[in-house]
PDB file of C-alpha atoms in Angstrom:
ATOM      1  CA  MET A  23      22.067 -57.670  19.245  1.00 82.00           C
ATOM      2  CA  THR A  24      24.183 -54.553  19.589  1.00 88.00           C
ATOM      3  CA  TYR A  25      23.980 -53.203  23.119  1.00 92.00           C
ATOM      4  CA  ILE A  26      25.846 -51.014  25.562  1.00 93.00           C
ATOM      5  CA  GLN A  27      27.054 -51.740  29.062  1.00 94.00           C
ATOM      6  CA  TYR A  28      28.093 -48.879  31.324  1.00 93.00           C
ATOM      7  CA  TYR A  29      30.618 -48.799  34.158  1.00 92.00           C
ATOM      8  CA  LEU A  30      30.814 -46.023  36.766  1.00 91.00           C
ATOM      9  CA  ASP A  31      33.203 -45.244  39.612  1.00 84.00           C
ATOM     10  CA  SER A  32      32.198 -47.110  42.762  1.00 80.00           C
ATOM     11  CA  ASP A  33      31.550 -43.914  44.738  1.00 81.00           C
ATOM     12  CA  VAL A  34      28.943 -42.511  42.330  1.00 84.00           C
ATOM     13  CA  PRO A  35      25.730 -41.606  44.221  1.00 85.00           C
ATOM     14  CA  LYS A  36      22.857 -44.059  43.734  1.00 85.00           C
ATOM     15  CA  ASP A  37      20.553 -41.414  42.261  1.00 86.00           C
ATOM     16  CA  GLU A  38      23.104 -40.660  39.546  1.00 88.00           C
ATOM     17  CA  GLU A  39      23.648 -44.357  38.850  1.00 88.00           C
ATOM     18  CA  LEU A  40      19.886 -44.695  38.446  1.00 88.00           C
ATOM     19  CA  LEU A  41      19.908 -42.024  35.719  1.00 90.00           C
ATOM     20  CA  HIS A  42      22.578 -43.915  33.777  1.00 93.00           C
ATOM     21  CA  LEU A  43      20.768 -47.229  34.229  1.00 92.00           C
ATOM     22  CA  ARG A  44      17.422 -45.819  33.037  1.00 91.00           C
ATOM     23  CA  VAL A  45      19.019 -44.310  29.944  1.00 94.00           C
ATOM     24  CA  VAL A  46      21.099 -47.384  29.058  1.00 95.00           C
ATOM     25  CA  ARG A  47      18.123 -49.731  29.447  1.00 94.00           C
ATOM     26  CA  LEU A  48      16.053 -47.576  27.111  1.00 94.00           C
ATOM     27  CA  ILE A  49      18.839 -47.268  24.555  1.00 95.00           C
ATOM     28  CA  ASN A  50      19.353 -51.036  24.527  1.00 94.00           C
ATOM     29  CA  SER A  51      15.626 -51.698  24.098  1.00 92.00           C
ATOM     30  CA  CYS A  52      15.514 -49.305  21.143  1.00 92.00           C
ATOM     31  CA  LEU A  53      18.710 -50.759  19.651  1.00 91.00           C
ATOM     32  CA  ARG A  54      17.091 -54.202  19.662  1.00 89.00           C
ATOM     33  CA  LYS A  55      14.193 -52.828  17.608  1.00 87.00           C
ATOM     34  CA  GLN A  56      16.605 -51.598  14.928  1.00 87.00           C
ATOM     35  CA  LYS A  57      17.623 -55.238  14.241  1.00 82.00           C
ATOM     36  CA  LEU A  58      21.182 -54.425  13.236  1.00 81.00           C
ATOM     37  CA  SER A  59      22.972 -56.914  10.998  1.00 78.00           C
ATOM     38  CA  LYS A  60      26.213 -56.722  13.011  1.00 80.00           C
ATOM     39  CA  ARG A  61      26.411 -57.377  16.730  1.00 87.00           C
ATOM     40  CA  TYR A  62      28.583 -55.349  19.072  1.00 90.00           C
ATOM     41  CA  ARG A  63      28.972 -55.039  22.806  1.00 92.00           C
ATOM     42  CA  ILE A  64      29.887 -51.460  23.606  1.00 93.00           C
ATOM     43  CA  ASN A  65      31.523 -51.107  27.028  1.00 94.00           C
ATOM     44  CA  ILE A  66      31.404 -47.474  28.161  1.00 93.00           C
ATOM     45  CA  HIS A  67      33.561 -46.682  31.196  1.00 92.00           C
ATOM     46  CA  CYS A  68      32.641 -43.317  32.757  1.00 90.00           C
ATOM     47  CA  LEU A  69      35.541 -42.526  35.076  1.00 88.00           C
ATOM     48  CA  GLU A  70      36.503 -39.366  36.945  1.00 84.00           C
ATOM     49  CA  ASN A  71      40.244 -39.851  36.452  1.00 82.00           C
ATOM     50  CA  VAL A  72      39.920 -39.897  32.641  1.00 79.00           C
ATOM     51  CA  SER A  73      40.584 -36.576  30.902  1.00 77.00           C
ATOM     52  CA  THR A  74      40.187 -37.650  27.263  1.00 76.00           C
ATOM     53  CA  ARG A  75      38.319 -40.396  25.458  1.00 79.00           C
ATOM     54  CA  GLU A  76      40.191 -43.616  24.827  1.00 84.00           C
ATOM     55  CA  LEU A  77      38.908 -46.402  22.608  1.00 87.00           C
ATOM     56  CA  GLU A  78      39.823 -50.048  22.035  1.00 89.00           C
ATOM     57  CA  ILE A  79      38.259 -52.661  19.758  1.00 88.00           C
ATOM     58  CA  VAL A  80      38.711 -56.408  20.156  1.00 90.00           C
ATOM     59  CA  GLY A  81      36.540 -58.408  17.768  1.00 88.00           C
ATOM     60  CA  ARG A  82      32.940 -57.370  18.339  1.00 89.00           C
ATOM     61  CA  VAL A  83      33.677 -55.714  21.682  1.00 92.00           C
ATOM     62  CA  ILE A  84      34.209 -51.953  21.703  1.00 91.00           C
ATOM     63  CA  SER A  85      35.539 -50.438  24.933  1.00 92.00           C
ATOM     64  CA  ILE A  86      35.634 -46.698  25.411  1.00 92.00           C
ATOM     65  CA  LEU A  87      36.765 -44.571  28.367  1.00 91.00           C
ATOM     66  CA  VAL A  88      35.027 -41.210  28.805  1.00 89.00           C
ATOM     67  CA  PRO A  89      35.353 -38.470  31.451  1.00 87.00           C
ATOM     68  CA  PHE A  90      32.651 -38.738  34.097  1.00 86.00           C
ATOM     69  CA  LYS A  91      30.743 -35.626  35.135  1.00 84.00           C
ATOM     70  CA  GLN A  92      28.534 -35.537  38.211  1.00 84.00           C
ATOM     71  CA  GLY A  93      25.304 -33.578  38.452  1.00 87.00           C
ATOM     72  CA  LEU A  94      24.038 -34.239  34.906  1.00 88.00           C
ATOM     73  CA  THR A  95      20.316 -34.246  34.178  1.00 91.00           C
ATOM     74  CA  ILE A  96      18.776 -37.362  32.658  1.00 91.00           C
ATOM     75  CA  THR A  97      18.622 -35.595  29.272  1.00 92.00           C
ATOM     76  CA  GLU A  98      22.322 -34.721  29.472  1.00 93.00           C
ATOM     77  CA  VAL A  99      23.138 -38.340  30.361  1.00 93.00           C
ATOM     78  CA  LEU A 100      21.127 -39.462  27.326  1.00 93.00           C
ATOM     79  CA  TYR A 101      23.015 -37.201  24.952  1.00 93.00           C
ATOM     80  CA  MET A 102      26.359 -38.265  26.402  1.00 92.00           C
ATOM     81  CA  TYR A 103      25.592 -41.873  25.379  1.00 94.00           C
ATOM     82  CA  LEU A 104      24.027 -40.900  22.045  1.00 93.00           C
ATOM     83  CA  ASP A 105      27.093 -38.825  21.178  1.00 92.00           C
ATOM     84  CA  ILE A 106      29.301 -41.880  21.785  1.00 91.00           C
ATOM     85  CA  ILE A 107      27.071 -44.123  19.655  1.00 92.00           C
ATOM     86  CA  ASP A 108      26.974 -41.499  16.904  1.00 90.00           C
ATOM     87  CA  ARG A 109      30.769 -41.371  16.825  1.00 88.00           C
ATOM     88  CA  LEU A 110      31.025 -45.158  16.677  1.00 86.00           C
ATOM     89  CA  SER A 111      28.412 -45.329  13.923  1.00 85.00           C
ATOM     90  CA  VAL A 112      30.365 -42.869  11.784  1.00 81.00           C
ATOM     91  CA  GLU A 113      33.856 -44.198  12.420  1.00 78.00           C
ATOM     92  CA  PHE A 114      33.189 -47.936  12.612  1.00 77.00           C
ATOM     93  CA  LEU A 115      29.983 -48.304  10.585  1.00 74.00           C
ATOM     94  CA  ILE A 116      28.071 -50.182  13.280  1.00 80.00           C
ATOM     95  CA  GLY A 117      24.886 -49.247  11.455  1.00 84.00           C
ATOM     96  CA  VAL A 118      22.858 -47.474  14.167  1.00 89.00           C
ATOM     97  CA  ASP A 119      20.262 -44.934  13.042  1.00 89.00           C
ATOM     98  CA  VAL A 120      21.117 -42.438  15.795  1.00 91.00           C
ATOM     99  CA  GLU A 121      18.357 -39.952  14.918  1.00 91.00           C
ATOM    100  CA  LYS A 122      15.707 -42.676  15.142  1.00 92.00           C
ATOM    101  CA  LEU A 123      17.318 -43.987  18.331  1.00 91.00           C
ATOM    102  CA  ASP A 124      17.224 -40.488  19.816  1.00 92.00           C
ATOM    103  CA  ASN A 125      13.515 -40.065  19.021  1.00 92.00           C
ATOM    104  CA  ASN A 126      12.558 -43.514  20.320  1.00 92.00           C
ATOM    105  CA  VAL A 127      14.413 -43.078  23.601  1.00 93.00           C
ATOM    106  CA  ARG A 128      13.146 -39.547  24.250  1.00 91.00           C
ATOM    107  CA  ASP A 129       9.557 -40.718  23.657  1.00 90.00           C
ATOM    108  CA  ASN A 130       9.922 -43.061  26.652  1.00 90.00           C
ATOM    109  CA  LEU A 131      12.472 -41.252  28.801  1.00 88.00           C
ATOM    110  CA  PHE A 132      10.073 -40.113  31.512  1.00 87.00           C
ATOM    111  CA  ASN A 133       7.705 -43.092  31.493  1.00 87.00           C
ATOM    112  CA  VAL A 134       7.193 -45.019  34.718  1.00 88.00           C
ATOM    113  CA  GLU A 135       5.670 -48.060  32.994  1.00 90.00           C
ATOM    114  CA  PHE A 136       6.593 -49.477  29.603  1.00 92.00           C
ATOM    115  CA  VAL A 137       4.463 -51.544  27.244  1.00 91.00           C
ATOM    116  CA  TYR A 138       6.228 -54.754  26.229  1.00 92.00           C
ATOM    117  CA  GLN A 139       3.429 -56.390  24.256  1.00 92.00           C
ATOM    118  CA  GLN A 140      -0.044 -55.259  23.226  1.00 92.00           C
ATOM    119  CA  GLY A 141      -2.675 -57.684  21.999  1.00 91.00           C
ATOM    120  CA  LYS A 142      -5.477 -57.335  19.486  1.00 88.00           C
ATOM    121  CA  ARG A 143      -8.996 -56.670  20.724  1.00 90.00           C
ATOM    122  CA  ASN A 144     -11.242 -59.681  21.225  1.00 90.00           C
ATOM    123  CA  LYS A 145     -14.914 -59.955  20.222  1.00 90.00           C
ATOM    124  CA  ARG A 146     -15.967 -57.940  23.265  1.00 90.00           C
ATOM    125  CA  GLY A 147     -13.525 -55.183  22.411  1.00 92.00           C
ATOM    126  CA  LEU A 148     -11.187 -55.982  25.298  1.00 93.00           C
ATOM    127  CA  MET A 149      -7.456 -55.552  24.861  1.00 93.00           C
ATOM    128  CA  TYR A 150      -4.489 -56.483  27.057  1.00 94.00           C
ATOM    129  CA  ARG A 151      -1.070 -54.987  27.545  1.00 95.00           C
ATOM    130  CA  ILE A 152       1.946 -56.688  29.094  1.00 95.00           C
ATOM    131  CA  TYR A 153       3.828 -53.929  30.909  1.00 94.00           C
ATOM    132  CA  TYR A 154       6.956 -53.650  33.001  1.00 94.00           C
ATOM    133  CA  CYS A 155       8.378 -51.198  35.506  1.00 92.00           C
ATOM    134  CA  PHE A 156      11.202 -51.050  38.038  1.00 88.00           C
ATOM    135  CA  GLU A 157      10.891 -51.245  41.807  1.00 81.00           C
ATOM    136  CA  SER A 158      14.569 -50.397  42.339  1.00 80.00           C
ATOM    137  CA  LEU A 159      17.886 -50.298  40.492  1.00 80.00           C
ATOM    138  CA  SER A 160      17.772 -54.033  39.847  1.00 85.00           C
ATOM    139  CA  ILE A 161      14.224 -55.336  40.417  1.00 88.00           C
ATOM    140  CA  LEU A 162      11.935 -55.624  37.402  1.00 91.00           C
ATOM    141  CA  THR A 163       8.170 -56.079  37.820  1.00 92.00           C
ATOM    142  CA  VAL A 164       6.040 -57.466  34.969  1.00 93.00           C
ATOM    143  CA  GLY A 165       2.261 -57.261  34.904  1.00 94.00           C
ATOM    144  CA  ILE A 166      -0.824 -57.227  32.718  1.00 94.00           C
ATOM    145  CA  GLU A 167      -3.350 -54.458  32.170  1.00 95.00           C
ATOM    146  CA  MET A 168      -6.812 -55.135  30.728  1.00 94.00           C
ATOM    147  CA  LEU A 169      -8.563 -52.353  28.803  1.00 94.00           C
ATOM    148  CA  ASP A 170     -12.213 -52.064  27.735  1.00 92.00           C
ATOM    149  CA  LYS A 171     -13.361 -50.974  24.280  1.00 92.00           C
ATOM    150  CA  ASN A 172     -12.900 -47.318  25.282  1.00 94.00           C
ATOM    151  CA  ASP A 173      -9.362 -47.946  26.558  1.00 93.00           C
ATOM    152  CA  ASN A 174     -10.390 -47.592  30.192  1.00 95.00           C
ATOM    153  CA  THR A 175      -8.428 -49.818  32.583  1.00 94.00           C
ATOM    154  CA  LEU A 176     -10.511 -52.727  33.901  1.00 93.00           C
ATOM    155  CA  TYR A 177      -7.707 -54.095  36.056  1.00 92.00           C
ATOM    156  CA  LYS A 178      -3.947 -54.121  36.360  1.00 92.00           C
ATOM    157  CA  VAL A 179      -2.180 -56.993  38.116  1.00 91.00           C
ATOM    158  CA  GLN A 180       1.442 -58.004  38.656  1.00 90.00           C
ATOM    159  CA  LEU A 181       2.679 -61.368  37.376  1.00 91.00           C
ATOM    160  CA  LEU A 182       6.304 -61.606  38.450  1.00 90.00           C
ATOM    161  CA  THR A 183       9.359 -59.873  39.808  1.00 88.00           C
ATOM    162  CA  CYS A 184      12.981 -60.654  38.983  1.00 87.00           C
ATOM    163  CA  SER A 185      16.425 -59.090  38.985  1.00 88.00           C
ATOM    164  CA  CYS A 186      17.408 -57.214  35.851  1.00 89.00           C
ATOM    165  CA  GLY A 187      20.502 -55.557  34.397  1.00 89.00           C
ATOM    166  CA  VAL A 188      20.751 -53.436  31.265  1.00 93.00           C
ATOM    167  CA  LEU A 189      19.061 -55.902  28.868  1.00 92.00           C
ATOM    168  CA  VAL A 190      15.422 -55.685  29.879  1.00 92.00           C
ATOM    169  CA  GLU A 191      13.917 -57.438  26.872  1.00 89.00           C
ATOM    170  CA  ASP A 192      16.155 -60.472  27.310  1.00 89.00           C
ATOM    171  CA  ILE A 193      14.583 -60.975  30.748  1.00 90.00           C
ATOM    172  CA  LEU A 194      11.092 -60.549  29.332  1.00 92.00           C
ATOM    173  CA  ILE A 195      11.740 -63.035  26.525  1.00 92.00           C
ATOM    174  CA  LYS A 196      12.931 -65.594  29.079  1.00 91.00           C
ATOM    175  CA  ASN A 197       9.706 -65.241  31.079  1.00 92.00           C
ATOM    176  CA  ILE A 198       6.913 -64.404  28.617  1.00 93.00           C
ATOM    177  CA  HIS A 199       6.330 -66.515  25.497  1.00 94.00           C
ATOM    178  CA  THR A 200       2.787 -66.066  24.197  1.00 94.00           C
ATOM    179  CA  VAL A 201      -0.508 -64.634  25.394  1.00 94.00           C
ATOM    180  CA  LYS A 202      -3.806 -66.234  24.356  1.00 93.00           C
ATOM    181  CA  TRP A 203      -7.466 -65.508  24.988  1.00 93.00           C
ATOM    182  CA  ILE A 204      -9.161 -68.629  26.374  1.00 91.00           C
ATOM    183  CA  ASP A 205     -12.599 -66.992  26.165  1.00 88.00           C
ATOM    184  CA  ASN A 206     -13.877 -63.423  25.794  1.00 86.00           C
ATOM    185  CA  ASP A 207     -12.906 -62.534  29.366  1.00 87.00           C
ATOM    186  CA  SER A 208      -9.869 -64.572  30.423  1.00 92.00           C
ATOM    187  CA  ILE A 209      -6.349 -65.004  29.092  1.00 93.00           C
ATOM    188  CA  ARG A 210      -3.324 -67.232  29.552  1.00 94.00           C
ATOM    189  CA  ILE A 211       0.242 -65.950  29.586  1.00 95.00           C
ATOM    190  CA  TYR A 212       2.577 -68.818  28.706  1.00 95.00           C
ATOM    191  CA  ARG A 213       6.180 -69.094  29.785  1.00 93.00           C
ATOM    192  CA  PRO A 214       8.815 -70.327  27.294  1.00 93.00           C
ATOM    193  CA  THR A 215       8.165 -73.918  28.436  1.00 90.00           C
ATOM    194  CA  LYS A 216       4.786 -73.516  26.648  1.00 92.00           C
ATOM    195  CA  VAL A 217       3.154 -75.662  29.351  1.00 92.00           C
ATOM    196  CA  ASP A 218       3.504 -73.402  32.412  1.00 94.00           C
ATOM    197  CA  TYR A 219       1.298 -70.326  32.464  1.00 94.00           C
ATOM    198  CA  TRP A 220      -0.566 -67.646  34.372  1.00 94.00           C
ATOM    199  CA  GLU A 221      -4.326 -67.560  33.952  1.00 93.00           C
ATOM    200  CA  VAL A 222      -6.020 -64.212  34.530  1.00 92.00           C
ATOM    201  CA  SER A 223      -9.795 -64.155  35.000  1.00 87.00           C
ATOM    202  CA  ALA A 224     -12.302 -61.495  33.982  1.00 83.00           C
ATOM    203  CA  THR A 225     -12.025 -59.935  37.455  1.00 86.00           C
ATOM    204  CA  GLY A 226      -8.221 -59.859  37.467  1.00 88.00           C
ATOM    205  CA  ASP A 227      -7.698 -62.900  39.684  1.00 88.00           C
ATOM    206  CA  VAL A 228      -4.399 -64.636  38.857  1.00 89.00           C
ATOM    207  CA  LEU A 229      -3.548 -68.334  39.110  1.00 88.00           C
ATOM    208  CA  TYR A 230      -0.202 -69.831  38.151  1.00 91.00           C
ATOM    209  CA  TYR A 231       0.070 -73.382  36.773  1.00 94.00           C
ATOM    210  CA  ASP A 232       3.389 -75.209  36.880  1.00 94.00           C
ATOM    211  CA  THR A 233       2.811 -78.484  35.043  1.00 94.00           C
ATOM    212  CA  ARG A 234       5.616 -80.498  36.650  1.00 95.00           C
ATOM    213  CA  ALA A 235       4.802 -79.314  40.170  1.00 95.00           C
ATOM    214  CA  GLU A 236       1.106 -80.011  39.654  1.00 94.00           C
ATOM    215  CA  SER A 237       1.892 -83.525  38.388  1.00 95.00           C
ATOM    216  CA  GLY A 238       3.859 -84.372  41.540  1.00 95.00           C
ATOM    217  CA  ASP A 239       7.514 -83.608  40.694  1.00 95.00           C
ATOM    218  CA  ALA A 240       8.990 -83.051  44.171  1.00 96.00           C
ATOM    219  CA  HIS A 241      12.061 -81.198  42.930  1.00 96.00           C
ATOM    220  CA  ARG A 242       9.917 -78.806  40.915  1.00 95.00           C
ATOM    221  CA  GLN A 243       7.588 -78.323  43.886  1.00 95.00           C
ATOM    222  CA  TYR A 244      10.604 -77.294  45.970  1.00 95.00           C
ATOM    223  CA  VAL A 245      11.902 -74.954  43.252  1.00 94.00           C
ATOM    224  CA  LEU A 246       8.471 -73.348  42.899  1.00 93.00           C
ATOM    225  CA  ALA A 247       8.237 -72.938  46.676  1.00 94.00           C
ATOM    226  CA  MET A 248      11.579 -71.108  46.741  1.00 93.00           C
ATOM    227  CA  MET A 249      10.487 -68.874  43.877  1.00 90.00           C
ATOM    228  CA  TYR A 250       7.459 -67.862  45.938  1.00 91.00           C
ATOM    229  CA  LYS A 251       9.631 -67.372  49.009  1.00 91.00           C
ATOM    230  CA  GLU A 252      12.242 -65.193  47.318  1.00 87.00           C
ATOM    231  CA  GLY A 253      10.017 -63.436  44.796  1.00 84.00           C
ATOM    232  CA  LYS A 254      12.278 -64.456  41.910  1.00 80.00           C
ATOM    233  CA  GLY A 255      10.469 -65.080  38.638  1.00 81.00           C
ATOM    234  CA  MET A 256       7.239 -64.947  40.638  1.00 83.00           C
ATOM    235  CA  LEU A 257       5.505 -62.630  43.076  1.00 86.00           C
ATOM    236  CA  ALA A 258       6.521 -63.420  46.644  1.00 88.00           C
ATOM    237  CA  ASN A 259       3.724 -65.303  48.401  1.00 90.00           C
ATOM    238  CA  ASN A 260       4.348 -66.912  51.802  1.00 92.00           C
ATOM    239  CA  GLU A 261       1.159 -68.993  51.712  1.00 92.00           C
ATOM    240  CA  LEU A 262       2.044 -70.577  48.369  1.00 93.00           C
ATOM    241  CA  TYR A 263       5.666 -70.959  49.468  1.00 94.00           C
ATOM    242  CA  LEU A 264       4.544 -73.128  52.388  1.00 94.00           C
ATOM    243  CA  TYR A 265       1.947 -74.962  50.282  1.00 95.00           C
ATOM    244  CA  TRP A 266       4.464 -76.160  47.677  1.00 95.00           C
ATOM    245  CA  LEU A 267       7.211 -76.722  50.227  1.00 95.00           C
ATOM    246  CA  ASP A 268       4.939 -79.038  52.232  1.00 95.00           C
ATOM    247  CA  LYS A 269       4.041 -80.896  49.030  1.00 95.00           C
ATOM    248  CA  ALA A 270       7.734 -81.627  48.472  1.00 95.00           C
ATOM    249  CA  VAL A 271       8.296 -82.489  52.143  1.00 95.00           C
ATOM    250  CA  LYS A 272       5.525 -85.097  52.050  1.00 95.00           C
ATOM    251  CA  GLN A 273       7.391 -86.812  49.222  1.00 93.00           C
ATOM    252  CA  GLY A 274      10.590 -86.912  51.281  1.00 94.00           C
ATOM    253  CA  PHE A 275      12.532 -84.395  49.186  1.00 94.00           C
ATOM    254  CA  ASP A 276      15.665 -83.723  51.256  1.00 94.00           C
ATOM    255  CA  ARG A 277      16.206 -80.037  50.438  1.00 94.00           C
ATOM    256  CA  ALA A 278      12.546 -79.302  51.149  1.00 94.00           C
ATOM    257  CA  ILE A 279      12.779 -81.055  54.535  1.00 94.00           C
ATOM    258  CA  LYS A 280      15.868 -79.019  55.472  1.00 93.00           C
ATOM    259  CA  GLU A 281      14.140 -75.813  54.380  1.00 92.00           C
ATOM    260  CA  ARG A 282      11.034 -76.643  56.385  1.00 90.00           C
ATOM    261  CA  THR A 283      13.056 -77.579  59.476  1.00 90.00           C
ATOM    262  CA  ALA A 284      15.018 -74.329  59.284  1.00 87.00           C
ATOM    263  CA  ASN A 285      11.766 -72.323  59.287  1.00 77.00           C
ATOM    264  CA  LEU A 286      10.018 -74.055  62.189  1.00 68.00           C
TER     265      LEU A 286
END
């Protein structure tokens, strides 16, 4: 896919960096939806010591230096990036529909949560949405919301947290494969392995099934324990961390034993 990566001076305030990150993530998500035939990585360097724009192209990588201005609103940051993409589209025929991109990004610019996937209604009229939001500059949270036939929220629960850069949908694709109703109340959210999944009940209770860990794979039990400990690719859960760590320890898995000893 064509996407942009931004670079700022190291002393830029965190709140200003957050504006750039929010805008770039949205632009990249909307660029993916345009399904461009050519793929480019557009490196945009926003630097204070640059007075004029400078551009370099090496293969499918476009690097551009632009003057950095502090104190911009989020809308002004958006149009700074859109202006660059518009110029590249005209001069280098990268194929971006900038007007459509502008509309798509502005429609979501002030959202706190974003819908990644929305399912069809089941026989009871229930519908789910897989959503995502950000806890910080780099932490992405993914969850599921269940709606009744009148679009009222029945429950909303988190499924996982993980670190995330500018390509949000790549992270989602690596964690969410398919969602299936298993009856008229409960659903399963499968990971790309197609055998590991979350199961969400009618009341919003969540269970996670890791096939290899459940079948007694000590290494996988240790890995799953550390995921629960660190909250990476999973919601942090100290009880489940200890549960799976002890499973691996009982099988004599060396790394699990060292981890358990270190936490006594």
